[in-house]
mmCIF file of C-alpha atoms in Angstrom:
data_model
loop_
_atom_site.group_PDB
_atom_site.id
_atom_site.type_symbol
_atom_site.label_atom_id
_atom_site.label_comp_id
_atom_site.label_asym_id
_atom_site.label_seq_id
_atom_site.Cartn_x
_atom_site.Cartn_y
_atom_site.Cartn_z
ATOM 1 C CA MET A 10 52.207 220.822 220.013
ATOM 2 C CA LYS A 11 51.751 218.948 216.757
ATOM 3 C CA LYS A 12 49.645 220.481 214.024
ATOM 4 C CA LEU A 13 47.650 218.247 211.760
ATOM 5 C CA VAL A 14 45.481 218.730 208.974
ATOM 6 C CA ILE A 15 42.708 215.975 208.934
ATOM 7 C CA GLY A 16 40.019 215.324 206.571
ATOM 8 C CA ILE A 17 36.812 213.573 207.672
ATOM 9 C CA LEU A 18 35.070 211.433 204.869
ATOM 10 C CA ALA A 19 32.188 209.073 204.572
ATOM 11 C CA HIS A 20 29.586 207.655 202.455
ATOM 12 C CA VAL A 21 26.358 209.812 202.461
ATOM 13 C CA ASP A 22 24.339 209.553 205.881
ATOM 14 C CA ALA A 23 26.927 207.739 207.685
ATOM 15 C CA GLY A 24 27.109 210.462 210.320
ATOM 16 C CA LYS A 25 30.211 212.320 209.346
ATOM 17 C CA THR A 26 28.899 216.111 210.141
ATOM 18 C CA THR A 27 27.567 214.615 213.421
ATOM 19 C CA LEU A 28 31.045 213.154 214.430
ATOM 20 C CA SER A 29 32.617 216.603 213.482
ATOM 21 C CA GLU A 30 30.076 218.460 215.784
ATOM 22 C CA GLU A 31 30.856 215.941 218.773
ATOM 23 C CA LEU A 32 34.596 216.430 218.273
ATOM 24 C CA LEU A 33 34.170 220.320 218.268
ATOM 25 C CA TYR A 34 32.099 219.936 221.390
ATOM 26 C CA LEU A 35 34.503 217.793 223.280
ATOM 27 C CA CYS A 36 37.378 220.204 222.394
ATOM 28 C CA GLY A 37 35.295 223.215 223.718
ATOM 29 C CA GLU A 38 35.154 224.861 220.244
ATOM 30 C CA ILE A 39 31.300 224.903 220.290
ATOM 31 C CA ARG A 40 28.771 225.028 223.208
ATOM 32 C CA LYS A 41 25.895 223.616 221.570
ATOM 33 C CA ILE A 42 25.889 220.577 219.321
ATOM 34 C CA GLY A 43 24.278 221.258 215.927
ATOM 35 C CA ARG A 44 22.551 218.834 213.796
ATOM 36 C CA VAL A 45 22.120 218.245 209.962
ATOM 37 C CA ASP A 46 18.553 217.708 210.065
ATOM 38 C CA HIS A 47 17.865 220.722 212.360
ATOM 39 C CA GLY A 48 19.949 222.993 209.940
ATOM 40 C CA ASP A 49 22.208 224.264 212.548
ATOM 41 C CA ALA A 50 25.398 222.027 211.915
ATOM 42 C CA PHE A 51 28.452 224.357 212.702
ATOM 43 C CA LEU A 52 30.336 223.301 209.270
ATOM 44 C CA ASP A 53 26.970 223.451 207.275
ATOM 45 C CA THR A 54 27.530 227.319 206.513
ATOM 46 C CA TYR A 55 25.616 227.556 203.077
ATOM 47 C CA GLU A 56 21.744 227.624 202.826
ATOM 48 C CA LEU A 57 21.690 225.146 200.208
ATOM 49 C CA GLU A 58 23.346 222.717 202.776
ATOM 50 C CA LYS A 59 20.885 223.466 205.397
ATOM 51 C CA GLU A 60 18.058 223.223 203.038
ATOM 52 C CA ARG A 61 19.241 219.707 201.669
ATOM 53 C CA GLY A 62 20.838 218.291 204.977
ATOM 54 C CA ILE A 63 23.792 217.532 203.184
ATOM 55 C CA THR A 64 27.486 218.807 202.951
ATOM 56 C CA ILE A 65 28.065 220.285 199.445
ATOM 57 C CA PHE A 66 31.269 222.286 200.028
ATOM 58 C CA SER A 67 34.613 221.443 201.977
ATOM 59 C CA LYS A 68 35.106 223.424 204.993
ATOM 60 C CA GLN A 69 37.255 223.711 208.036
ATOM 61 C CA ALA A 70 37.272 224.060 211.758
ATOM 62 C CA LEU A 71 39.828 224.399 214.282
ATOM 63 C CA LEU A 72 40.118 222.200 217.527
ATOM 64 C CA LYS A 73 42.726 221.596 220.178
ATOM 65 C CA THR A 74 43.543 219.075 222.720
ATOM 66 C CA GLU A 75 46.454 219.129 225.298
ATOM 67 C CA ASN A 76 49.122 217.907 222.787
ATOM 68 C CA MET A 77 47.442 218.721 219.441
ATOM 69 C CA GLU A 78 46.118 221.334 217.068
ATOM 70 C CA VAL A 79 43.788 220.110 214.343
ATOM 71 C CA THR A 80 42.611 221.812 211.197
ATOM 72 C CA LEU A 81 39.421 219.552 210.547
ATOM 73 C CA LEU A 82 38.344 219.564 206.931
ATOM 74 C CA ASP A 83 34.750 218.484 206.503
ATOM 75 C CA THR A 84 34.290 216.908 203.073
ATOM 76 C CA PRO A 85 31.038 216.276 200.635
ATOM 77 C CA GLY A 86 29.732 212.766 201.404
ATOM 78 C CA HIS A 87 27.420 212.706 198.577
ATOM 79 C CA VAL A 88 28.693 211.313 195.129
ATOM 80 C CA ASP A 89 27.499 214.120 193.313
ATOM 81 C CA PHE A 90 30.079 216.439 194.838
ATOM 82 C CA SER A 91 33.267 214.002 194.728
ATOM 83 C CA ALA A 92 35.522 216.604 192.976
ATOM 84 C CA GLU A 93 35.073 218.945 195.913
ATOM 85 C CA MET A 94 36.094 216.107 198.271
ATOM 86 C CA GLU A 95 38.884 214.909 196.140
ATOM 87 C CA ARG A 96 40.576 218.420 195.929
ATOM 88 C CA THR A 97 40.766 218.353 199.765
ATOM 89 C CA LEU A 98 42.777 215.015 199.813
ATOM 90 C CA GLN A 99 45.822 216.772 198.475
ATOM 91 C CA VAL A 100 46.567 218.666 201.668
ATOM 92 C CA LEU A 101 45.728 215.925 204.330
ATOM 93 C CA ASP A 102 48.100 214.349 207.026
ATOM 94 C CA TYR A 103 45.494 211.985 207.916
ATOM 95 C CA ALA A 104 41.874 211.218 207.372
ATOM 96 C CA ILE A 105 39.026 209.831 209.377
ATOM 97 C CA LEU A 106 36.692 207.764 207.487
ATOM 98 C CA VAL A 107 33.264 207.193 209.069
ATOM 99 C CA ILE A 108 31.428 204.043 208.415
ATOM 100 C CA ASN A 109 27.777 203.461 208.910
ATOM 101 C CA GLY A 110 27.369 200.633 211.577
ATOM 102 C CA MET A 111 23.825 199.681 209.996
ATOM 103 C CA ASP A 112 25.317 199.533 206.340
ATOM 104 C CA GLY A 113 28.983 198.657 206.837
ATOM 105 C CA VAL A 114 31.105 199.062 203.601
ATOM 106 C CA GLN A 115 29.142 200.620 200.825
ATOM 107 C CA SER A 116 30.142 201.353 197.020
ATOM 108 C CA HIS A 117 31.262 204.917 197.808
ATOM 109 C CA THR A 118 33.070 203.969 200.980
ATOM 110 C CA MET A 119 35.238 201.753 198.631
ATOM 111 C CA THR A 120 35.757 204.526 196.276
ATOM 112 C CA LEU A 121 36.879 206.829 199.131
ATOM 113 C CA TRP A 122 39.254 203.992 200.218
ATOM 114 C CA ARG A 123 40.739 203.794 196.746
ATOM 115 C CA LEU A 124 41.234 207.564 196.801
ATOM 116 C CA LEU A 125 43.034 207.301 200.238
ATOM 117 C CA GLU A 126 45.145 204.811 198.882
ATOM 118 C CA ARG A 127 46.165 206.674 195.883
ATOM 119 C CA TYR A 128 46.851 209.549 197.862
ATOM 120 C CA GLN A 129 48.755 207.534 200.492
ATOM 121 C CA ILE A 130 46.861 209.264 203.455
ATOM 122 C CA PRO A 131 47.010 207.215 206.871
ATOM 123 C CA THR A 132 43.378 206.632 207.808
ATOM 124 C CA PHE A 133 41.596 206.248 211.292
ATOM 125 C CA LEU A 134 38.068 204.733 211.111
ATOM 126 C CA PHE A 135 35.131 205.627 213.116
ATOM 127 C CA VAL A 136 32.177 203.073 212.884
ATOM 128 C CA ASN A 137 29.031 205.151 213.668
ATOM 129 C CA LYS A 138 25.507 204.362 214.769
ATOM 130 C CA MET A 139 26.398 201.379 217.135
ATOM 131 C CA ASP A 140 23.856 202.450 219.364
ATOM 132 C CA LEU A 141 21.004 201.136 216.832
ATOM 133 C CA ALA A 142 19.527 197.733 216.954
ATOM 134 C CA GLY A 143 21.069 195.197 214.615
ATOM 135 C CA ALA A 144 24.500 196.939 214.566
ATOM 136 C CA ASP A 145 26.963 193.885 214.904
ATOM 137 C CA LYS A 146 30.503 194.837 215.791
ATOM 138 C CA ALA A 147 32.219 191.397 214.962
ATOM 139 C CA ALA A 148 30.465 191.382 211.553
ATOM 140 C CA LEU A 149 31.199 195.112 210.867
ATOM 141 C CA LEU A 150 34.974 194.405 211.691
ATOM 142 C CA ALA A 151 35.104 191.524 209.472
ATOM 143 C CA GLY A 152 33.346 193.484 206.545
ATOM 144 C CA LEU A 153 36.045 196.165 206.929
ATOM 145 C CA LYS A 154 38.646 193.695 206.816
ATOM 146 C CA ALA A 155 37.194 191.853 203.688
ATOM 147 C CA GLY A 156 36.121 195.160 201.977
ATOM 148 C CA LEU A 157 38.863 197.528 202.690
ATOM 149 C CA ASP A 158 42.038 196.100 204.187
ATOM 150 C CA GLU A 159 43.132 193.207 206.539
ATOM 151 C CA GLY A 160 44.922 195.928 208.552
ATOM 152 C CA CYS A 161 41.499 197.264 210.089
ATOM 153 C CA VAL A 162 42.089 196.699 213.886
ATOM 154 C CA ASP A 163 39.794 197.285 216.627
ATOM 155 C CA PHE A 164 41.250 199.720 218.983
ATOM 156 C CA THR A 165 38.373 199.412 221.552
ATOM 157 C CA ALA A 166 39.374 195.929 222.170
ATOM 158 C CA PRO A 167 41.694 195.105 225.179
ATOM 159 C CA ALA A 168 45.342 196.002 224.338
ATOM 160 C CA ALA A 169 46.500 192.426 224.170
ATOM 161 C CA GLU A 170 43.906 191.603 221.523
ATOM 162 C CA ARG A 171 44.790 194.854 219.780
ATOM 163 C CA ASP A 172 48.230 194.048 219.711
ATOM 164 C CA GLU A 173 48.026 190.690 218.562
ATOM 165 C CA ALA A 174 45.895 191.810 215.404
ATOM 166 C CA ALA A 175 48.063 194.821 214.910
ATOM 167 C CA ALA A 176 51.441 192.534 214.812
ATOM 168 C CA LEU A 177 49.927 190.610 211.800
ATOM 169 C CA CYS A 178 50.161 193.892 209.823
ATOM 170 C CA SER A 179 53.882 193.600 209.183
ATOM 171 C CA GLU A 180 56.844 191.200 209.660
ATOM 172 C CA ASP A 181 58.937 193.773 211.778
ATOM 173 C CA ALA A 182 55.724 194.335 214.002
ATOM 174 C CA LEU A 183 55.285 190.614 214.394
ATOM 175 C CA GLU A 184 58.875 189.957 215.373
ATOM 176 C CA ARG A 185 58.661 192.629 218.011
ATOM 177 C CA TYR A 186 55.358 191.151 219.249
ATOM 178 C CA LEU A 187 56.908 187.708 219.696
ATOM 179 C CA GLU A 188 59.734 189.132 221.432
ATOM 180 C CA ASP A 189 58.084 191.483 223.745
ATOM 181 C CA GLY A 190 54.598 190.166 223.974
ATOM 182 C CA ALA A 191 53.111 193.554 223.178
ATOM 183 C CA LEU A 192 53.421 196.588 220.899
ATOM 184 C CA ASP A 193 54.406 199.881 221.914
ATOM 185 C CA GLY A 194 52.993 203.174 220.921
ATOM 186 C CA ASP A 195 55.747 204.220 218.644
ATOM 187 C CA THR A 196 55.390 200.784 216.767
ATOM 188 C CA LEU A 197 51.658 201.285 216.360
ATOM 189 C CA THR A 198 52.169 204.977 215.149
ATOM 190 C CA ALA A 199 54.648 203.821 212.588
ATOM 191 C CA LEU A 200 52.396 201.165 211.340
ATOM 192 C CA ILE A 201 49.456 203.767 210.763
ATOM 193 C CA ALA A 202 52.056 206.270 209.107
ATOM 194 C CA ARG A 203 52.995 203.361 206.638
ATOM 195 C CA ARG A 204 49.379 202.561 205.863
ATOM 196 C CA LYS A 205 49.641 199.065 207.253
ATOM 197 C CA LEU A 206 47.426 199.513 210.358
ATOM 198 C CA PHE A 207 43.957 201.227 210.109
ATOM 199 C CA PRO A 208 42.792 201.649 213.813
ATOM 200 C CA CYS A 209 39.035 201.348 214.115
ATOM 201 C CA TRP A 210 36.930 202.772 216.980
ATOM 202 C CA PHE A 211 33.066 201.854 217.203
ATOM 203 C CA GLY A 212 30.423 204.216 218.995
ATOM 204 C CA SER A 213 27.536 206.461 218.391
ATOM 205 C CA ALA A 214 28.529 210.213 217.425
ATOM 206 C CA LEU A 215 24.631 211.232 218.121
ATOM 207 C CA LYS A 216 24.841 209.980 221.524
ATOM 208 C CA LEU A 217 28.465 210.762 222.257
ATOM 209 C CA GLU A 218 29.428 207.198 222.637
ATOM 210 C CA GLY A 219 33.159 206.278 221.957
ATOM 211 C CA VAL A 220 33.817 209.819 220.558
ATOM 212 C CA ALA A 221 36.034 210.938 223.330
ATOM 213 C CA GLU A 222 38.084 207.780 223.265
ATOM 214 C CA PHE A 223 38.349 208.260 219.234
ATOM 215 C CA LEU A 224 39.718 211.631 220.043
ATOM 216 C CA ARG A 225 42.346 210.415 222.422
ATOM 217 C CA GLY A 226 43.409 207.718 219.856
ATOM 218 C CA LEU A 227 43.811 210.563 217.329
ATOM 219 C CA ALA A 228 46.156 212.404 219.749
ATOM 220 C CA ALA A 229 48.162 209.303 220.901
ATOM 221 C CA TYR A 230 48.746 207.557 217.480
ATOM 222 C CA ALA A 231 48.976 210.252 214.913
ATOM 223 C CA PRO A 232 52.562 211.157 214.227
ATOM 224 C CA ARG A 233 53.792 214.803 213.953
ATOM 225 C CA PRO A 234 54.450 215.681 210.366
ATOM 226 C CA ARG A 235 57.784 216.909 209.219
ATOM 227 C CA TYR A 236 58.306 220.317 207.485
ATOM 228 C CA GLY A 237 61.160 221.977 205.899
ATOM 229 C CA PRO A 238 62.402 225.520 206.867
ATOM 230 C CA ASP A 239 61.644 227.135 203.518
ATOM 231 C CA PHE A 240 58.235 228.313 202.689
ATOM 232 C CA ALA A 241 56.199 226.101 200.540
ATOM 233 C CA ALA A 242 52.498 225.702 199.956
ATOM 234 C CA ARG A 243 49.849 223.667 198.249
ATOM 235 C CA VAL A 244 46.714 225.168 196.691
ATOM 236 C CA PHE A 245 43.628 223.152 196.858
ATOM 237 C CA LYS A 246 40.835 225.511 196.341
ATOM 238 C CA ILE A 247 39.625 228.844 195.002
ATOM 239 C CA SER A 248 36.488 230.487 196.243
ATOM 240 C CA ARG A 249 34.927 233.936 197.026
ATOM 241 C CA ASP A 250 33.538 235.150 200.402
ATOM 242 C CA ASN A 251 30.166 237.039 200.567
ATOM 243 C CA GLN A 252 31.768 240.623 199.511
ATOM 244 C CA GLY A 253 33.271 238.653 196.353
ATOM 245 C CA ASN A 254 36.868 238.741 197.414
ATOM 246 C CA ARG A 255 38.750 235.893 195.790
ATOM 247 C CA LEU A 256 40.172 233.582 198.422
ATOM 248 C CA THR A 257 42.947 231.066 197.571
ATOM 249 C CA TRP A 258 43.113 228.163 199.973
ATOM 250 C CA MET A 259 46.497 226.432 200.802
ATOM 251 C CA LYS A 260 48.086 224.425 203.202
ATOM 252 C CA LEU A 261 51.612 225.505 204.230
ATOM 253 C CA THR A 262 53.950 222.450 203.815
ATOM 254 C CA GLY A 263 57.327 224.294 204.801
ATOM 255 C CA GLY A 264 58.393 227.579 206.597
ATOM 256 C CA ALA A 265 55.946 230.280 207.213
ATOM 257 C CA LEU A 266 54.022 232.912 205.092
ATOM 258 C CA ARG A 267 53.570 236.483 206.339
ATOM 259 C CA VAL A 268 51.321 239.322 205.205
ATOM 260 C CA LYS A 269 52.455 241.076 202.139
ATOM 261 C CA GLU A 270 54.879 238.721 201.438
ATOM 262 C CA ALA A 271 55.537 237.840 198.029
ATOM 263 C CA LEU A 272 54.159 234.698 196.468
ATOM 264 C CA SER A 273 55.446 233.531 192.967
ATOM 265 C CA GLY A 274 54.662 230.595 190.559
ATOM 266 C CA PRO A 275 55.684 229.859 186.980
ATOM 267 C CA GLY A 276 55.493 233.474 185.200
ATOM 268 C CA TRP A 277 53.776 235.474 187.987
ATOM 269 C CA THR A 278 54.417 237.141 191.515
ATOM 270 C CA GLU A 279 51.784 238.610 193.729
ATOM 271 C CA LYS A 280 51.480 239.543 197.374
ATOM 272 C CA ALA A 281 49.388 238.025 200.186
ATOM 273 C CA ASP A 282 47.233 240.779 201.285
ATOM 274 C CA GLN A 283 45.447 239.077 204.139
ATOM 275 C CA LEU A 284 45.857 235.650 205.647
ATOM 276 C CA ARG A 285 42.579 234.247 207.135
ATOM 277 C CA VAL A 286 42.347 231.215 209.477
ATOM 278 C CA TYR A 287 38.454 229.883 209.201
ATOM 279 C CA SER A 288 36.564 227.923 211.677
ATOM 280 C CA GLY A 289 33.072 227.360 210.074
ATOM 281 C CA SER A 290 31.689 230.572 208.816
ATOM 282 C CA ARG A 291 33.892 232.872 210.943
ATOM 283 C CA PHE A 292 37.606 233.788 210.496
ATOM 284 C CA GLN A 293 40.393 235.508 212.059
ATOM 285 C CA THR A 294 43.321 237.362 210.379
ATOM 286 C CA VAL A 295 46.714 236.503 211.256
ATOM 287 C CA ASP A 296 50.005 238.310 210.400
ATOM 288 C CA GLU A 297 51.816 234.868 209.781
ATOM 289 C CA ALA A 298 50.943 231.426 209.471
ATOM 290 C CA GLN A 299 53.320 228.438 210.066
ATOM 291 C CA ALA A 300 53.750 225.141 208.382
ATOM 292 C CA GLY A 301 50.953 222.662 208.798
ATOM 293 C CA SER A 302 48.380 225.564 208.823
ATOM 294 C CA VAL A 303 45.565 226.002 206.297
ATOM 295 C CA VAL A 304 44.928 229.610 205.108
ATOM 296 C CA ALA A 305 42.537 231.370 202.994
ATOM 297 C CA VAL A 306 44.725 234.043 201.224
ATOM 298 C CA THR A 307 43.440 237.427 199.570
ATOM 299 C CA GLY A 308 45.189 239.339 196.916
ATOM 300 C CA LEU A 309 46.209 236.599 194.691
ATOM 301 C CA ARG A 310 44.628 237.241 191.395
ATOM 302 C CA SER A 311 46.499 235.262 188.726
ATOM 303 C CA GLU A 312 44.571 232.783 186.934
ATOM 304 C CA GLU A 313 47.834 231.229 186.453
ATOM 305 C CA HIS A 314 48.405 229.646 189.825
ATOM 306 C CA THR A 315 49.542 226.251 190.046
ATOM 307 C CA SER A 316 49.130 223.936 193.043
ATOM 308 C CA GLU A 317 52.592 224.463 194.253
ATOM 309 C CA LEU A 318 53.798 227.848 195.786
ATOM 310 C CA GLN A 319 56.954 229.619 196.758
ATOM 311 C CA SER A 320 58.211 232.558 198.298
#
């Protein structure tokens, strides 16, 4: 089973948290779909977020399909909290960019796109709110191509139409398409990984339209990341829990990390007291975490931590 760390990003009010809720619901991680405006969204765990109806802090949830285990990192959409969002980009394997089907590409959407380009993160797009009157699929797709990248391709279209559009994203894909008349899954996956192709799905997260198809697309076309055998990790956030314990959030980029194992950086060595795997406000402790996991570690107290760790 492939382990993926996927961030979900959007302009404010595009429906990012609603899509997160639907994905969790479809995977059986939650029994009831929460809503931002009702203050019961699974990932909006802070009182201020519930009061304001927006995501302020990045948080994670775990979801599984038959062949994929995802750590989903929900990031703030409001421009005031962009720094919190950008910290999360450092540890993503893939990104989901949610587009408001009524507004199309907005200024902050373009800012997010440039950041995804800077960090070279392969990106899947979900165009939301297509159930509302006035949402024009053809116009939206044209806007994505013009405002973001010509590699934005409609993956809800028939396979022949999809492959023809995807073939234009690179010369080698075009050659294969001209030879075979189609593109196989491996070719599409490689194009996505190289940021030549940006698959787009259209639907309504609130009405659960197109979300299952989008989830199947993620499972089918997101390649498995490769990790080395030796422990390595990237720290992307420091926070504290309700008891004041310092939490060092990191993604393992190689090997494994075990409880009480020593971690080191330039000029310091400390031990990991506890490894927490969070999903929403809840967490479970584990004795060992593997590469591809995101964990919150207690016991690291040095103020000299750098983003890269080793054991």
